[in-house]
PDB file of C-alpha atoms and ligand atoms in Angstrom:
ATOM      1  CA  MET A   1      32.925 -29.480  12.833  1.00 45.00           C
ATOM      2  CA  ALA A   2      30.105 -27.122  11.625  1.00 62.00           C
ATOM      3  CA  SER A   3      29.718 -23.691  11.900  1.00 83.00           C
ATOM      4  CA  LYS A   4      28.281 -21.529  14.545  1.00 95.00           C
ATOM      5  CA  ARG A   5      25.016 -20.116  13.713  1.00 98.00           C
ATOM      6  CA  GLY A   6      23.099 -17.125  14.519  1.00 98.00           C
ATOM      7  CA  ALA A   7      21.569 -16.327  18.047  1.00 98.00           C
ATOM      8  CA  LEU A   8      17.038 -15.511  17.417  1.00 98.00           C
ATOM      9  CA  ILE A   9      16.690 -12.687  19.279  1.00 99.00           C
ATOM     10  CA  VAL A  10      13.453 -10.909  19.977  1.00 99.00           C
ATOM     11  CA  LEU A  11      12.306  -8.012  21.419  1.00 98.00           C
ATOM     12  CA  GLU A  12       8.765  -7.663  23.210  1.00 98.00           C
ATOM     13  CA  GLY A  13       7.102  -4.940  24.926  1.00 94.00           C
ATOM     14  CA  VAL A  14       4.136  -2.393  24.730  1.00 85.00           C
ATOM     15  CA  ASP A  15       4.241   0.180  22.734  1.00 86.00           C
ATOM     16  CA  ARG A  16       6.446   3.153  22.711  1.00 90.00           C
ATOM     17  CA  ALA A  17       8.904   1.156  24.582  1.00 93.00           C
ATOM     18  CA  GLY A  18      11.549   1.931  22.332  1.00 95.00           C
ATOM     19  CA  LYS A  19      12.110  -1.637  20.311  1.00 97.00           C
ATOM     20  CA  THR A  20      12.243  -0.508  17.004  1.00 97.00           C
ATOM     21  CA  THR A  21      15.368   1.688  17.667  1.00 97.00           C
ATOM     22  CA  GLN A  22      16.676  -0.805  20.424  1.00 98.00           C
ATOM     23  CA  CYS A  23      16.212  -3.143  17.315  1.00 98.00           C
ATOM     24  CA  LYS A  24      18.124  -1.191  14.836  1.00 98.00           C
ATOM     25  CA  LYS A  25      21.263  -0.069  17.493  1.00 98.00           C
ATOM     26  CA  LEU A  26      21.857  -3.959  18.683  1.00 99.00           C
ATOM     27  CA  VAL A  27      22.321  -5.152  14.720  1.00 99.00           C
ATOM     28  CA  GLN A  28      24.317  -2.162  14.448  1.00 98.00           C
ATOM     29  CA  ALA A  29      26.930  -2.913  17.455  1.00 98.00           C
ATOM     30  CA  LEU A  30      26.639  -6.928  16.290  1.00 98.00           C
ATOM     31  CA  GLN A  31      28.216  -5.678  13.016  1.00 98.00           C
ATOM     32  CA  GLN A  32      30.425  -2.714  14.328  1.00 98.00           C
ATOM     33  CA  SER A  33      31.726  -5.887  16.338  1.00 98.00           C
ATOM     34  CA  GLY A  34      32.101  -8.323  13.448  1.00 97.00           C
ATOM     35  CA  ARG A  35      28.887 -10.610  14.030  1.00 98.00           C
ATOM     36  CA  PRO A  36      27.274 -10.796  11.192  1.00 98.00           C
ATOM     37  CA  ALA A  37      23.437  -9.273  12.115  1.00 98.00           C
ATOM     38  CA  GLU A  38      19.927  -8.586  10.315  1.00 99.00           C
ATOM     39  CA  MET A  39      16.996  -6.791  11.882  1.00 98.00           C
ATOM     40  CA  MET A  40      13.298  -7.949  10.863  1.00 98.00           C
ATOM     41  CA  ARG A  41      10.071  -7.694  12.216  1.00 98.00           C
ATOM     42  CA  PHE A  42       6.458  -8.740  12.757  1.00 98.00           C
ATOM     43  CA  PRO A  43       4.151  -7.969  11.320  1.00 98.00           C
ATOM     44  CA  ASP A  44       6.143  -8.051   8.146  1.00 99.00           C
ATOM     45  CA  ARG A  45       4.365  -5.715   5.728  1.00 98.00           C
ATOM     46  CA  SER A  46       6.245  -6.491   2.178  1.00 98.00           C
ATOM     47  CA  THR A  47       4.309 -10.189   0.857  1.00 98.00           C
ATOM     48  CA  THR A  48       1.537 -10.650   0.000  1.00 98.00           C
ATOM     49  CA  ILE A  49      -0.273 -11.388   3.719  1.00 99.00           C
ATOM     50  CA  GLY A  50       2.190  -8.793   5.301  1.00 99.00           C
ATOM     51  CA  GLN A  51      -0.767  -6.210   2.728  1.00 98.00           C
ATOM     52  CA  LEU A  52      -3.986  -8.236   3.826  1.00 98.00           C
ATOM     53  CA  ILE A  53      -2.860  -7.633   7.952  1.00 98.00           C
ATOM     54  CA  SER A  54      -1.153  -4.075   7.430  1.00 98.00           C
ATOM     55  CA  ALA A  55      -4.760  -2.373   5.968  1.00 98.00           C
ATOM     56  CA  TYR A  56      -6.047  -4.317   8.758  1.00 98.00           C
ATOM     57  CA  LEU A  57      -4.252  -2.334  10.826  1.00 98.00           C
ATOM     58  CA  GLU A  58      -4.417   0.220   9.142  1.00 98.00           C
ATOM     59  CA  LYS A  59      -8.337   0.421   9.636  1.00 98.00           C
ATOM     60  CA  LYS A  60      -9.100   0.603   5.321  1.00 98.00           C
ATOM     61  CA  SER A  61     -10.395  -3.165   5.920  1.00 98.00           C
ATOM     62  CA  ASP A  62     -12.011  -5.142   9.131  1.00 98.00           C
ATOM     63  CA  LEU A  63     -11.015  -8.462   8.634  1.00 98.00           C
ATOM     64  CA  GLU A  64     -13.252 -11.432  12.008  1.00 98.00           C
ATOM     65  CA  ASP A  65     -11.200 -11.706  14.842  1.00 98.00           C
ATOM     66  CA  HIS A  66      -9.172 -14.732  14.588  1.00 98.00           C
ATOM     67  CA  THR A  67      -8.799 -14.840  10.924  1.00 98.00           C
ATOM     68  CA  VAL A  68      -6.805 -12.682  11.457  1.00 98.00           C
ATOM     69  CA  HIS A  69      -5.406 -13.915  14.544  1.00 99.00           C
ATOM     70  CA  LEU A  70      -4.350 -16.825  11.744  1.00 99.00           C
ATOM     71  CA  LEU A  71      -3.143 -14.982   9.314  1.00 99.00           C
ATOM     72  CA  PHE A  72      -0.281 -12.945  11.329  1.00 99.00           C
ATOM     73  CA  SER A  73       1.018 -15.963  12.136  1.00 99.00           C
ATOM     74  CA  ALA A  74       1.008 -16.953   8.437  1.00 99.00           C
ATOM     75  CA  ASN A  75       2.684 -13.966   8.315  1.00 99.00           C
ATOM     76  CA  ARG A  76       6.387 -15.660  10.341  1.00 99.00           C
ATOM     77  CA  TRP A  77       6.113 -18.961   8.897  1.00 99.00           C
ATOM     78  CA  GLU A  78       5.899 -17.670   5.831  1.00 99.00           C
ATOM     79  CA  LEU A  79       9.420 -16.420   6.533  1.00 99.00           C
ATOM     80  CA  VAL A  80      10.453 -19.991   8.867  1.00 99.00           C
ATOM     81  CA  PRO A  81      12.565 -21.132   5.538  1.00 98.00           C
ATOM     82  CA  VAL A  82      14.152 -17.087   4.893  1.00 98.00           C
ATOM     83  CA  MET A  83      15.276 -16.807   8.659  1.00 98.00           C
ATOM     84  CA  LYS A  84      16.157 -20.991   9.248  1.00 98.00           C
ATOM     85  CA  LYS A  85      19.117 -20.181   6.412  1.00 98.00           C
ATOM     86  CA  LYS A  86      19.898 -16.278   8.274  1.00 98.00           C
ATOM     87  CA  LEU A  87      21.087 -18.323  10.904  1.00 98.00           C
ATOM     88  CA  GLU A  88      22.185 -21.618   9.862  1.00 98.00           C
ATOM     89  CA  GLN A  89      24.819 -18.876   7.874  1.00 98.00           C
ATOM     90  CA  GLY A  90      25.802 -17.455  10.908  1.00 98.00           C
ATOM     91  CA  ILE A  91      23.984 -14.589  10.627  1.00 98.00           C
ATOM     92  CA  THR A  92      21.940 -13.533  13.987  1.00 98.00           C
ATOM     93  CA  LEU A  93      18.335 -11.896  13.709  1.00 99.00           C
ATOM     94  CA  VAL A  94      17.511  -9.422  15.540  1.00 99.00           C
ATOM     95  CA  VAL A  95      12.617  -9.351  15.840  1.00 99.00           C
ATOM     96  CA  ASP A  96      11.117  -6.488  16.046  1.00 98.00           C
ATOM     97  CA  ARG A  97       7.726  -8.687  18.096  1.00 98.00           C
ATOM     98  CA  TYR A  98       7.245 -11.713  17.290  1.00 99.00           C
ATOM     99  CA  ALA A  99       4.234 -14.869  18.509  1.00 99.00           C
ATOM    100  CA  PHE A 100       4.638 -13.014  21.409  1.00 98.00           C
ATOM    101  CA  SER A 101       2.653 -10.039  20.018  1.00 98.00           C
ATOM    102  CA  GLY A 102       0.043 -12.265  18.293  1.00 98.00           C
ATOM    103  CA  VAL A 103      -0.841 -14.641  21.872  1.00 98.00           C
ATOM    104  CA  ALA A 104      -0.903 -11.275  24.129  1.00 98.00           C
ATOM    105  CA  PHE A 105      -2.701  -8.974  20.987  1.00 98.00           C
ATOM    106  CA  THR A 106      -5.455 -10.754  20.327  1.00 98.00           C
ATOM    107  CA  SER A 107      -5.882 -12.649  23.619  1.00 98.00           C
ATOM    108  CA  ALA A 108      -6.294  -9.028  24.818  1.00 98.00           C
ATOM    109  CA  LYS A 109     -10.072  -9.825  22.528  1.00 98.00           C
ATOM    110  CA  PRO A 110     -13.030 -10.255  24.436  1.00 98.00           C
ATOM    111  CA  GLY A 111     -13.817 -14.521  24.068  1.00 98.00           C
ATOM    112  CA  PHE A 112      -9.505 -15.411  23.511  1.00 98.00           C
ATOM    113  CA  CYS A 113      -7.510 -17.689  25.916  1.00 97.00           C
ATOM    114  CA  LEU A 114      -4.036 -18.325  25.657  1.00 97.00           C
ATOM    115  CA  ASP A 115      -4.346 -21.673  24.487  1.00 98.00           C
ATOM    116  CA  TRP A 116      -6.427 -21.205  21.570  1.00 98.00           C
ATOM    117  CA  CYS A 117      -3.964 -17.983  20.581  1.00 98.00           C
ATOM    118  CA  LYS A 118      -0.675 -20.210  21.165  1.00 98.00           C
ATOM    119  CA  ARG A 119      -2.018 -22.901  18.971  1.00 98.00           C
ATOM    120  CA  PRO A 120      -1.163 -22.098  15.433  1.00 99.00           C
ATOM    121  CA  ASP A 121       2.502 -20.621  16.637  1.00 99.00           C
ATOM    122  CA  VAL A 122       3.790 -23.902  17.995  1.00 98.00           C
ATOM    123  CA  GLY A 123       7.008 -25.466  16.977  1.00 98.00           C
ATOM    124  CA  LEU A 124       8.276 -21.068  15.483  1.00 99.00           C
ATOM    125  CA  PRO A 125      11.879 -21.289  15.846  1.00 99.00           C
ATOM    126  CA  LYS A 126      11.861 -20.950  19.184  1.00 98.00           C
ATOM    127  CA  PRO A 127      14.322 -17.459  19.968  1.00 98.00           C
ATOM    128  CA  ASP A 128      16.727 -17.780  22.452  1.00 98.00           C
ATOM    129  CA  LEU A 129      15.913 -15.054  23.337  1.00 98.00           C
ATOM    130  CA  VAL A 130      13.120 -12.776  23.750  1.00 99.00           C
ATOM    131  CA  MET A 131      13.931  -9.411  25.672  1.00 98.00           C
ATOM    132  CA  PHE A 132      10.630  -7.521  27.038  1.00 98.00           C
ATOM    133  CA  LEU A 133      11.126  -3.565  27.234  1.00 98.00           C
ATOM    134  CA  GLN A 134       9.042  -2.741  30.121  1.00 96.00           C
ATOM    135  CA  LEU A 135       7.855   1.177  30.457  1.00 93.00           C
ATOM    136  CA  ASN A 136       4.838   2.128  32.784  1.00 88.00           C
ATOM    137  CA  PRO A 137       1.442   3.140  31.305  1.00 78.00           C
ATOM    138  CA  ALA A 138       2.749   6.668  32.584  1.00 83.00           C
ATOM    139  CA  GLU A 139       6.308   7.176  31.596  1.00 87.00           C
ATOM    140  CA  ALA A 140       4.731   5.287  27.747  1.00 85.00           C
ATOM    141  CA  ALA A 141       2.162   8.754  27.178  1.00 82.00           C
ATOM    142  CA  LEU A 142       5.292  11.265  28.110  1.00 86.00           C
ATOM    143  CA  ARG A 143       6.785   9.742  24.879  1.00 88.00           C
ATOM    144  CA  GLY A 144       3.693  11.784  22.965  1.00 86.00           C
ATOM    145  CA  GLN A 145       0.461  10.649  22.180  1.00 86.00           C
ATOM    146  CA  PHE A 146      -1.225   7.405  19.984  1.00 87.00           C
ATOM    147  CA  GLY A 147      -1.154   6.778  16.727  1.00 89.00           C
ATOM    148  CA  ASN A 148      -4.088   5.937  14.871  1.00 90.00           C
ATOM    149  CA  GLU A 149      -3.375   2.766  14.587  1.00 94.00           C
ATOM    150  CA  ARG A 150      -5.904  -0.748  16.090  1.00 95.00           C
ATOM    151  CA  TYR A 151      -5.246  -0.957  18.999  1.00 95.00           C
ATOM    152  CA  GLU A 152      -3.632   1.647  19.271  1.00 92.00           C
ATOM    153  CA  THR A 153      -5.364   2.747  23.300  1.00 91.00           C
ATOM    154  CA  SER A 154      -4.547   2.723  27.181  1.00 90.00           C
ATOM    155  CA  ALA A 155      -7.799   0.086  27.726  1.00 92.00           C
ATOM    156  CA  PHE A 156      -6.332  -2.514  24.930  1.00 94.00           C
ATOM    157  CA  GLN A 157      -2.532  -2.073  26.200  1.00 93.00           C
ATOM    158  CA  LYS A 158      -2.877  -2.273  29.067  1.00 93.00           C
ATOM    159  CA  SER A 159      -4.967  -5.784  28.440  1.00 95.00           C
ATOM    160  CA  VAL A 160      -2.057  -6.463  26.191  1.00 96.00           C
ATOM    161  CA  GLN A 161       0.544  -5.250  28.770  1.00 96.00           C
ATOM    162  CA  GLU A 162      -1.312  -7.640  31.220  1.00 97.00           C
ATOM    163  CA  LYS A 163      -1.246 -10.855  28.780  1.00 98.00           C
ATOM    164  CA  PHE A 164       2.639 -10.787  27.527  1.00 98.00           C
ATOM    165  CA  GLU A 165       3.340 -10.901  31.715  1.00 98.00           C
ATOM    166  CA  GLN A 166       0.985 -14.490  31.874  1.00 98.00           C
ATOM    167  CA  LEU A 167       3.363 -15.055  28.994  1.00 98.00           C
ATOM    168  CA  MET A 168       6.522 -14.465  31.100  1.00 98.00           C
ATOM    169  CA  LYS A 169       5.864 -16.704  33.726  1.00 98.00           C
ATOM    170  CA  ASP A 170       6.661 -19.418  31.045  1.00 98.00           C
ATOM    171  CA  PRO A 171       9.898 -20.883  31.958  1.00 98.00           C
ATOM    172  CA  SER A 172      10.593 -22.579  28.804  1.00 98.00           C
ATOM    173  CA  VAL A 173      11.220 -19.385  27.012  1.00 98.00           C
ATOM    174  CA  ASN A 174      14.416 -17.329  27.526  1.00 98.00           C
ATOM    175  CA  TRP A 175      12.547 -13.866  28.934  1.00 98.00           C
ATOM    176  CA  LYS A 176      14.669 -11.167  30.601  1.00 98.00           C
ATOM    177  CA  VAL A 177      12.137  -8.589  30.912  1.00 98.00           C
ATOM    178  CA  ILE A 178      14.452  -4.605  30.324  1.00 98.00           C
ATOM    179  CA  ASP A 179      13.763  -1.636  32.014  1.00 97.00           C
ATOM    180  CA  ALA A 180      13.352   0.676  29.035  1.00 97.00           C
ATOM    181  CA  SER A 181      12.942   3.928  31.450  1.00 95.00           C
ATOM    182  CA  GLN A 182      16.239   4.456  31.348  1.00 96.00           C
ATOM    183  CA  ASN A 183      17.974   6.567  28.253  1.00 96.00           C
ATOM    184  CA  VAL A 184      17.935   4.671  25.204  1.00 97.00           C
ATOM    185  CA  GLU A 185      21.763   3.851  25.871  1.00 98.00           C
ATOM    186  CA  GLY A 186      21.432   2.809  28.931  1.00 98.00           C
ATOM    187  CA  VAL A 187      18.239   0.397  27.175  1.00 98.00           C
ATOM    188  CA  HIS A 188      20.991  -0.812  24.613  1.00 98.00           C
ATOM    189  CA  ALA A 189      23.587  -1.630  27.037  1.00 98.00           C
ATOM    190  CA  ASP A 190      21.287  -3.629  28.819  1.00 98.00           C
ATOM    191  CA  ILE A 191      20.291  -5.576  25.687  1.00 98.00           C
ATOM    192  CA  ARG A 192      23.529  -5.123  23.712  1.00 98.00           C
ATOM    193  CA  THR A 193      24.757  -7.671  27.496  1.00 98.00           C
ATOM    194  CA  HIS A 194      21.473 -10.469  27.511  1.00 98.00           C
ATOM    195  CA  SER A 195      22.468 -10.837  23.028  1.00 98.00           C
ATOM    196  CA  LEU A 196      26.201 -11.341  23.604  1.00 98.00           C
ATOM    197  CA  ASN A 197      25.634 -14.005  25.804  1.00 98.00           C
ATOM    198  CA  ALA A 198      23.266 -15.199  23.873  1.00 98.00           C
ATOM    199  CA  ILE A 199      25.159 -15.734  21.019  1.00 98.00           C
ATOM    200  CA  ASN A 200      27.665 -17.162  23.041  1.00 97.00           C
ATOM    201  CA  GLU A 201      25.489 -19.775  24.686  1.00 97.00           C
ATOM    202  CA  THR A 202      24.142 -21.022  21.558  1.00 96.00           C
ATOM    203  CA  GLN A 203      26.248 -21.117  18.795  1.00 95.00           C
ATOM    204  CA  ASN A 204      26.343 -24.224  18.933  1.00 94.00           C
ATOM    205  CA  MET A 205      22.964 -25.704  19.975  1.00 97.00           C
ATOM    206  CA  PRO A 206      20.664 -26.819  17.426  1.00 97.00           C
ATOM    207  CA  LEU A 207      18.132 -24.613  17.416  1.00 98.00           C
ATOM    208  CA  GLY A 208      14.435 -25.045  19.380  1.00 98.00           C
ATOM    209  CA  GLU A 209      10.846 -25.098  18.658  1.00 98.00           C
ATOM    210  CA  LEU A 210       8.530 -23.169  20.343  1.00 98.00           C
ATOM    211  CA  TRP A 211       6.106 -23.996  22.840  1.00 98.00           C
ATOM    212  CA  LYS A 212       6.119 -27.346  21.852  1.00 96.00           C
TER     213      LYS A 212
HETATM  214  N1  FDM B   1      -0.021  -7.393  15.959  1.00 94.75           N
HETATM  215  C1  FDM B   1       1.288  -7.243  16.015  1.00 94.75           C
HETATM  216  C2  FDM B   1      -0.527  -8.661  16.512  1.00 94.75           C
HETATM  217  O1  FDM B   1      -2.192  -7.763  16.984  1.00 94.75           O
HETATM  218  N2  FDM B   1      -0.441  -9.711  15.882  1.00 94.75           N
HETATM  219  C3  FDM B   1       0.892  -9.969  16.068  1.00 94.75           C
HETATM  220  O2  FDM B   1       1.332 -11.240  15.360  1.00 94.75           O
HETATM  221  C4  FDM B   1       1.670  -8.928  15.763  1.00 94.75           C
HETATM  222  C5  FDM B   1       3.487  -9.346  14.984  1.00 94.75           C
HETATM  223  O3  FDM B   1       0.154  -5.989  15.720  1.00 94.75           O
HETATM  224  F1  FDM B   1      -0.685  -3.874  17.581  1.00 94.75           F
HETATM  225  C6  FDM B   1      -0.115  -5.976  16.363  1.00 94.75           C
HETATM  226  C7  FDM B   1       0.803  -5.237  17.864  1.00 94.75           C
HETATM  227  C8  FDM B   1       0.726  -3.768  16.831  1.00 94.75           C
HETATM  228  C9  FDM B   1       0.709  -3.633  15.560  1.00 94.75           C
HETATM  229  O4  FDM B   1       2.231  -2.607  15.054  1.00 94.75           O
HETATM  230  C10 FDM B   1       1.725  -3.720  14.525  1.00 94.75           C
HETATM  231  P1  FDM B   1       3.921  -2.130  14.168  1.00 94.75           P
HETATM  232  O5  FDM B   1       3.991  -0.172  14.582  1.00 94.75           O
HETATM  233  O6  FDM B   1       3.992  -2.532  12.780  1.00 94.75           O
HETATM  234  O7  FDM B   1       5.365  -3.014  15.925  1.00 94.75           O
END
């Protein structure tokens, strides 16, 4: 019998919703309960493509909007072989942002439609679970100022949120909305419950293909 695969778990959400903190806590909790787990994040700024993206986000370079969209997608595709290998080895991957951020951020720019934005990511490993950390703008504001990177303005984040809401209407993706206004431990408890369910439900199922 083939051994059990790991689950592909994605955390998405608006800025300051606590994605990174929660990804780390989830990986730790899974490992402590004897389930192999690793964290990944997109963009992965360590690769050659990731460095181009990082310079763009830090406003050290300008890139044409379609071009940078395709680079974000290429940055996911270049990591697919590694992701598949780890999942096959039974390692659960907890991913901070994925194709949904890719589509939500680019389609929030003028002149882009959701459909065009989704195309380059069609066929990526399909997450078994996507949790959207929901936080209203007033609550996000209480958590501090925006940083200085590109996209970190309230007007742009509002359009991004609307695009995420459109993406969440797609029933082919296993979306769960998490109330990120709770304290860190409360959010973590919700995330852990959904993740354990997903790990148990998908361990004998083949990995799917996103938006296909
Ligand atoms: N972002 C992230 C995109 O525009 N497209 C993508 O495909 C992805 C994965 O990059 F503003 C944006 C979202 C955010 C920035 O910031 C990455 P963090 O702080 O590294 O998550």
